Amino acid sequence: MAVTVVFIGKLADLAGEGEREVTAPLSWGGLEDALGADLAEAASQDRTKIAVNGAVLADKTTLQAKDGDEVALLPPVSGG
Amino acid sequence: MARDVQLLNRGFSPGKALGLFAKAHPDSGGIASFVGKVRPDGDVKVLELISYERLTLPGMETLAKEVDSRWQLDGLLIHHRTGHMRPGAPIVLVAAAARHRRDAFEAVDFAMDHLKSRSWFWKREKRSDGWHWIEPREEDHADAKRWDV
């Protein structure tokens, strides 16, 4: 029973890995707890977005991920 | 309209892709294209573009659909690199085939402005002192806002 949390760009540097398995189900509070202080701080910044299975959340605090879901932490895009 | 949207993880030839695109649209009155390259300036040795599978290509396809709905085109091509690139290497090719030139020019301009500011890519560059993440540029956002009407 796990959610895969994917770190993109500089958040992967901060995490020291590209992804991490976290126990399901996963809420915003649960994600903050699972990330640790530095990553939770980066994730809570306005410009950091969260996607669940490729759908970007309008309000990340509504996060509700279940077993098998992929949650991605997305820093501001730098463009193509 | 024929849409050819691709995310490429290795080097490509914009000239070759454009030749094939022109061949596929023999009845168009004109084709406009843009090639974006890694700018050979200063100390940059390598540029890395990072994509996210679940967002990047779907986002490019959504952009292509929007271009399609705004201009009268016969065909639209968007090829974009990910991965490591050297200065001078092509990053992106956008081409639009249309009956009339204005549609082709504007479609390419719009697609590039949106790729530069609103597409799901993250960049870092390697300089002599290591890797640096590239932050979003205000100019790119301003360029894209020109079309928000």
Short mmCIF file of C-alpha atoms in Angstrom, two decimals:
data_model
loop_
_atom_site.label_atom_id
_atom_site.label_comp_id
_atom_site.label_asym_id
_atom_site.label_seq_id
_atom_site.Cartn_x
_atom_site.Cartn_y
_atom_site.Cartn_z
CA MET A 1 0.00 0.00 0.00
CA ALA A 2 2.12 2.84 -1.26
CA VAL A 3 2.08 6.14 -3.06
CA THR A 4 5.08 7.02 -5.23
CA VAL A 5 6.29 10.56 -4.63
CA VAL A 6 8.33 11.88 -7.59
CA PHE A 7 10.79 14.75 -7.17
CA ILE A 8 11.54 16.90 -10.21
CA GLY A 9 14.47 19.19 -10.93
CA LYS A 10 16.05 20.88 -7.95
CA LEU A 11 13.63 19.11 -5.61
CA ALA A 12 15.29 15.83 -6.65
CA ASP A 13 18.62 17.36 -5.60
CA LEU A 14 17.14 18.35 -2.28
CA ALA A 15 15.59 14.90 -1.78
CA GLY A 16 18.76 13.14 -2.87
CA GLU A 17 16.63 10.80 -4.99
CA GLY A 18 14.19 10.90 -7.87
CA GLU A 19 11.31 9.22 -6.10
CA ARG A 20 10.25 7.74 -2.81
CA GLU A 21 7.58 5.30 -1.70
CA VAL A 22 5.26 6.64 0.98
CA THR A 23 2.48 4.81 2.83
CA ALA A 24 -1.01 5.18 1.34
CA PRO A 25 -3.41 6.90 1.70
CA LEU A 26 -1.63 10.24 1.59
CA SER A 27 -3.02 13.65 2.49
CA TRP A 28 -1.22 17.01 2.33
CA GLY A 29 -0.39 16.80 6.04
CA GLY A 30 0.83 13.24 5.59
CA LEU A 31 3.03 14.31 2.68
CA GLU A 32 4.58 17.13 4.72
CA ASP A 33 5.35 14.65 7.51
CA ALA A 34 6.82 12.14 5.07
CA LEU A 35 9.06 14.69 3.36
CA GLY A 36 10.98 16.09 6.30
CA ALA A 37 11.48 19.74 7.11
CA ASP A 38 13.51 21.01 4.12
CA LEU A 39 11.45 19.31 1.43
CA ALA A 40 8.17 20.13 3.17
CA GLU A 41 9.18 23.79 3.21
CA ALA A 42 10.02 23.67 -0.53
CA ALA A 43 6.77 21.82 -1.28
CA SER A 44 4.68 24.37 0.59
CA GLN A 45 6.00 27.32 -1.43
CA ASP A 46 3.37 28.89 -3.69
CA ARG A 47 5.39 28.27 -6.81
CA THR A 48 5.78 24.55 -6.16
CA LYS A 49 2.94 22.60 -7.71
CA ILE A 50 1.70 19.09 -7.08
CA ALA A 51 0.32 16.66 -9.63
CA VAL A 52 -1.48 13.40 -8.93
CA ASN A 53 -1.20 10.95 -11.82
CA GLY A 54 -0.43 13.84 -14.18
CA ALA A 55 -3.28 16.14 -13.03
CA VAL A 56 -2.03 19.34 -11.39
CA LEU A 57 -3.92 20.23 -8.21
CA ALA A 58 -5.42 23.73 -8.06
CA ASP A 59 -5.06 23.58 -4.27
CA LYS A 60 -2.37 21.20 -3.11
CA THR A 61 -3.74 21.04 0.43
CA THR A 62 -6.65 19.01 -1.01
CA LEU A 63 -4.22 16.18 -1.83
CA GLN A 64 -5.79 12.74 -1.39
CA ALA A 65 -3.60 10.05 -2.92
CA LYS A 66 -4.32 6.35 -2.70
CA ASP A 67 -2.41 3.13 -3.22
CA GLY A 68 -0.73 3.10 -6.65
CA ASP A 69 -1.00 6.84 -7.23
CA GLU A 70 1.95 8.92 -8.38
CA VAL A 71 2.38 12.28 -6.66
CA ALA A 72 4.85 14.64 -8.35
CA LEU A 73 6.45 17.69 -6.73
CA LEU A 74 7.03 20.29 -9.44
CA PRO A 75 9.27 23.33 -8.97
CA PRO A 76 8.62 26.38 -11.19
CA VAL A 77 9.22 25.47 -14.82
CA SER A 78 12.21 27.07 -16.48
CA GLY A 79 10.70 26.78 -19.95
CA GLY A 80 11.71 24.97 -23.08
CA MET B 1 -5.10 19.34 -39.31
CA ALA B 2 -2.04 17.06 -39.16
CA ARG B 3 -0.22 17.45 -35.87
CA ASP B 4 3.25 16.01 -35.27
CA VAL B 5 4.25 16.50 -31.64
CA GLN B 6 7.31 14.74 -30.32
CA LEU B 7 9.53 14.72 -27.26
CA LEU B 8 13.01 13.60 -28.33
CA ASN B 9 15.71 12.25 -26.03
CA ARG B 10 18.53 12.39 -28.56
CA GLY B 11 19.96 14.80 -31.11
CA PHE B 12 17.91 15.55 -34.21
CA SER B 13 18.24 17.39 -37.51
CA PRO B 14 15.77 20.28 -37.79
CA GLY B 15 16.59 20.53 -41.51
CA LYS B 16 15.63 16.95 -42.15
CA ALA B 17 12.44 17.17 -40.08
CA LEU B 18 11.47 20.36 -41.87
CA GLY B 19 12.10 18.76 -45.26
CA LEU B 20 9.79 15.87 -44.41
CA PHE B 21 7.18 18.28 -43.07
CA ALA B 22 7.27 20.30 -46.31
CA LYS B 23 6.91 17.10 -48.32
CA ALA B 24 3.88 16.11 -46.23
CA HIS B 25 2.15 19.42 -47.03
CA PRO B 26 2.63 20.03 -50.75
CA ASP B 27 -0.58 22.06 -51.05
CA SER B 28 0.25 24.67 -48.40
CA GLY B 29 0.98 28.18 -49.59
CA GLY B 30 3.70 28.63 -47.03
CA ILE B 31 5.61 27.14 -44.14
CA ALA B 32 7.03 29.12 -41.23
CA SER B 33 9.49 27.54 -38.84
CA PHE B 34 11.62 28.32 -35.83
CA VAL B 35 14.67 26.46 -34.52
CA GLY B 36 15.79 27.11 -30.95
CA LYS B 37 19.38 26.20 -30.07
CA VAL B 38 21.55 26.07 -26.98
CA ARG B 39 23.02 29.57 -26.92
CA PRO B 40 26.80 29.36 -27.11
CA ASP B 41 27.58 31.99 -24.52
CA GLY B 42 30.11 32.26 -21.77
CA ASP B 43 30.87 29.38 -19.62
CA VAL B 44 28.02 26.97 -20.40
CA LYS B 45 29.31 23.54 -21.31
CA VAL B 46 26.14 21.46 -21.20
CA LEU B 47 22.44 22.25 -20.97
CA GLU B 48 20.14 19.63 -19.50
CA LEU B 49 16.41 19.71 -20.09
CA ILE B 50 14.30 17.63 -17.77
CA SER B 51 10.77 16.57 -18.56
CA TYR B 52 8.11 14.74 -16.58
CA GLU B 53 6.48 11.98 -18.56
CA ARG B 54 2.97 12.49 -17.25
CA LEU B 55 2.88 16.23 -18.02
CA THR B 56 5.41 17.32 -20.62
CA LEU B 57 4.23 15.59 -23.79
CA PRO B 58 0.52 15.83 -22.86
CA GLY B 59 1.09 19.57 -22.30
CA MET B 60 2.72 19.92 -25.73
CA GLU B 61 -0.24 18.13 -27.29
CA THR B 62 -2.69 20.45 -25.54
CA LEU B 63 -0.70 23.42 -26.85
CA ALA B 64 -0.82 22.01 -30.40
CA LYS B 65 -4.60 21.68 -30.14
CA GLU B 66 -4.89 25.27 -28.99
CA VAL B 67 -2.74 26.48 -31.91
CA ASP B 68 -4.95 24.44 -34.22
CA SER B 69 -8.07 26.12 -32.86
CA ARG B 70 -6.68 29.65 -33.22
CA TRP B 71 -5.20 29.60 -36.74
CA GLN B 72 -6.05 28.10 -40.09
CA LEU B 73 -3.29 25.56 -40.59
CA ASP B 74 -2.71 22.54 -42.79
CA GLY B 75 -0.09 21.11 -40.47
CA LEU B 76 1.78 21.79 -37.26
CA LEU B 77 5.03 20.26 -36.05
CA ILE B 78 6.53 20.58 -32.58
CA HIS B 79 9.69 18.60 -31.83
CA HIS B 80 11.39 19.27 -28.49
CA ARG B 81 14.51 17.78 -26.96
CA THR B 82 15.10 16.54 -23.46
CA GLY B 83 18.38 15.40 -21.96
CA HIS B 84 21.90 16.74 -22.34
CA MET B 85 22.81 19.19 -25.10
CA ARG B 86 25.98 21.02 -26.10
CA PRO B 87 26.10 24.70 -27.10
CA GLY B 88 24.86 25.09 -30.65
CA ALA B 89 22.71 21.96 -30.53
CA PRO B 90 19.05 22.28 -31.54
CA ILE B 91 16.52 22.19 -28.69
CA VAL B 92 13.25 22.79 -30.46
CA LEU B 93 11.73 22.92 -33.93
CA VAL B 94 8.28 24.40 -34.50
CA ALA B 95 6.82 24.55 -38.00
CA ALA B 96 3.41 25.51 -39.32
CA ALA B 97 2.08 24.94 -42.83
CA ALA B 98 -0.81 27.11 -43.97
CA ARG B 99 -2.62 28.50 -46.98
CA HIS B 100 -1.52 32.00 -46.00
CA ARG B 101 1.66 33.21 -44.37
CA ARG B 102 0.13 35.23 -41.51
CA ASP B 103 -1.42 32.10 -39.97
CA ALA B 104 1.88 30.24 -40.23
CA PHE B 105 3.99 33.05 -38.72
CA GLU B 106 1.63 33.70 -35.83
CA ALA B 107 1.09 30.03 -35.03
CA VAL B 108 4.84 29.46 -34.68
CA ASP B 109 5.32 32.63 -32.62
CA PHE B 110 2.47 31.67 -30.27
CA ALA B 111 3.69 28.08 -29.89
CA MET B 112 7.23 29.24 -29.06
CA ASP B 113 6.07 31.82 -26.50
CA HIS B 114 4.05 29.14 -24.76
CA LEU B 115 6.79 26.52 -24.92
CA LYS B 116 9.22 29.00 -23.38
CA SER B 117 7.09 29.95 -20.42
CA ARG B 118 4.28 27.47 -19.82
CA SER B 119 5.58 24.07 -20.83
CA TRP B 120 6.70 21.44 -18.36
CA PHE B 121 10.46 21.62 -18.68
CA TRP B 122 13.14 22.20 -16.10
CA LYS B 123 16.64 23.27 -17.02
CA ARG B 124 20.07 23.27 -15.57
CA GLU B 125 23.38 24.16 -17.08
CA LYS B 126 26.85 22.92 -16.39
CA ARG B 127 29.49 25.59 -16.00
CA SER B 128 33.10 25.25 -14.94
CA ASP B 129 32.00 25.41 -11.29
CA GLY B 130 29.29 22.78 -11.61
CA TRP B 131 25.55 22.50 -12.28
CA HIS B 132 23.15 25.46 -11.88
CA TRP B 133 19.35 25.32 -12.01
CA ILE B 134 17.78 27.87 -14.34
CA GLU B 135 14.97 29.96 -12.91
CA PRO B 136 11.99 31.12 -14.99
CA ARG B 137 12.59 34.36 -16.91
CA GLU B 138 10.20 37.29 -16.56
CA GLU B 139 10.60 38.16 -20.25
CA ASP B 140 9.30 34.74 -21.25
CA HIS B 141 6.16 35.20 -19.16
CA ALA B 142 5.61 38.66 -20.63
CA ASP B 143 6.00 37.22 -24.15
CA ALA B 144 3.32 34.60 -23.49
CA LYS B 145 0.95 37.18 -21.94
CA ARG B 146 0.82 39.04 -25.26
CA TRP B 147 -1.58 36.35 -26.45
CA ASP B 148 -3.91 36.38 -23.43
CA VAL B 149 -6.86 38.18 -24.93
#
